[in-house]
Coordinates of C-alpha atoms in Angstrom, one line a residue:
D169 CA 1.5 -18.8 5.4
K170 CA 2.2 -15.7 8.2
W171 CA 5.1 -16.8 9.0
E172 CA 6.1 -15.7 5.2
S173 CA 4.1 -11.9 5.9
D174 CA 5.7 -9.2 5.8
E175 CA 3.1 -8.0 7.3
K176 CA 3.4 -8.4 10.5
P177 CA 4.7 -4.9 12.3
E178 CA 7.6 -6.9 14.4
K179 CA 8.6 -8.1 10.9
R180 CA 9.3 -4.5 9.2
I181 CA 10.6 -3.7 12.6
T182 CA 13.6 -6.6 12.8
R183 CA 14.6 -5.8 9.4
A184 CA 14.4 -2.3 9.4
M185 CA 16.4 -2.8 13.0
V186 CA 18.7 -5.4 10.8
Q187 CA 19.3 -2.1 8.0
L188 CA 20.5 0.3 10.3
T189 CA 23.2 -1.9 12.0
H190 CA 24.1 -2.9 8.9
R191 CA 25.2 0.6 7.8
A192 CA 26.1 1.8 11.5
N193 CA 28.8 -0.9 10.6
G194 CA 29.4 -0.7 7.3
E195 CA 29.3 3.7 6.7
I196 CA 30.7 4.6 10.3
F197 CA 32.1 1.5 11.5
G198 CA 33.6 0.9 8.4
T199 CA 33.6 -3.1 9.2
S200 CA 32.5 -6.4 7.4
E201 CA 29.8 -9.1 8.1
D202 CA 32.1 -11.0 9.9
E203 CA 33.6 -8.9 12.3
D204 CA 30.2 -6.9 13.7
S205 CA 30.8 -3.0 15.9
V206 CA 27.2 -3.0 16.7
G207 CA 24.4 -5.9 16.7
C208 CA 20.9 -6.8 18.7
W209 CA 23.1 -6.7 21.3
T210 CA 24.0 -3.2 21.8
C211 CA 20.7 -1.7 22.7
H212 CA 18.4 -5.2 23.6
R213 CA 21.0 -6.5 25.8
G214 CA 19.0 -9.9 25.5
Q215 CA 15.4 -8.2 26.1
V216 CA 13.0 -7.6 23.8
K217 CA 12.6 -4.3 24.2
P218 CA 15.7 -2.2 24.7
E219 CA 15.9 0.3 27.1
R220 CA 15.7 4.0 25.7
L221 CA 19.4 4.9 26.6
P222 CA 21.0 1.7 27.6
G223 CA 23.3 1.8 30.5
V224 CA 22.3 4.8 31.7
T225 CA 20.0 3.8 34.3
D226 CA 21.2 6.1 37.3
L227 CA 20.4 9.5 35.8
P228 CA 18.2 11.4 38.5
K229 CA 15.0 11.7 37.3
T230 CA 14.8 15.5 37.5
P231 CA 17.8 18.2 36.3
T232 CA 19.8 19.3 39.8
K233 CA 20.3 23.2 40.4
L234 CA 24.1 23.8 40.0

C-alpha cells in the first residue's frame, strides 16, 4: 500500500521534522512530550511549507548603509 511506504519523500521529511522537534523539546528545552515548547506550528504556522525566517518578513530586501 502506498500509504504505508516510507519511500515517499514527504514522509521521510515529516519523520525527520518530528524527530527534530522531539530533540529540541527534550535536549534544548527539557520539556516532556506532554508539554512541548516547539512543534509543527512553530515554523509552519498552518502552511504546508514554512517561511524561511518565520516572523521576519518586514526586513528590507537589501542591506542599508550606516
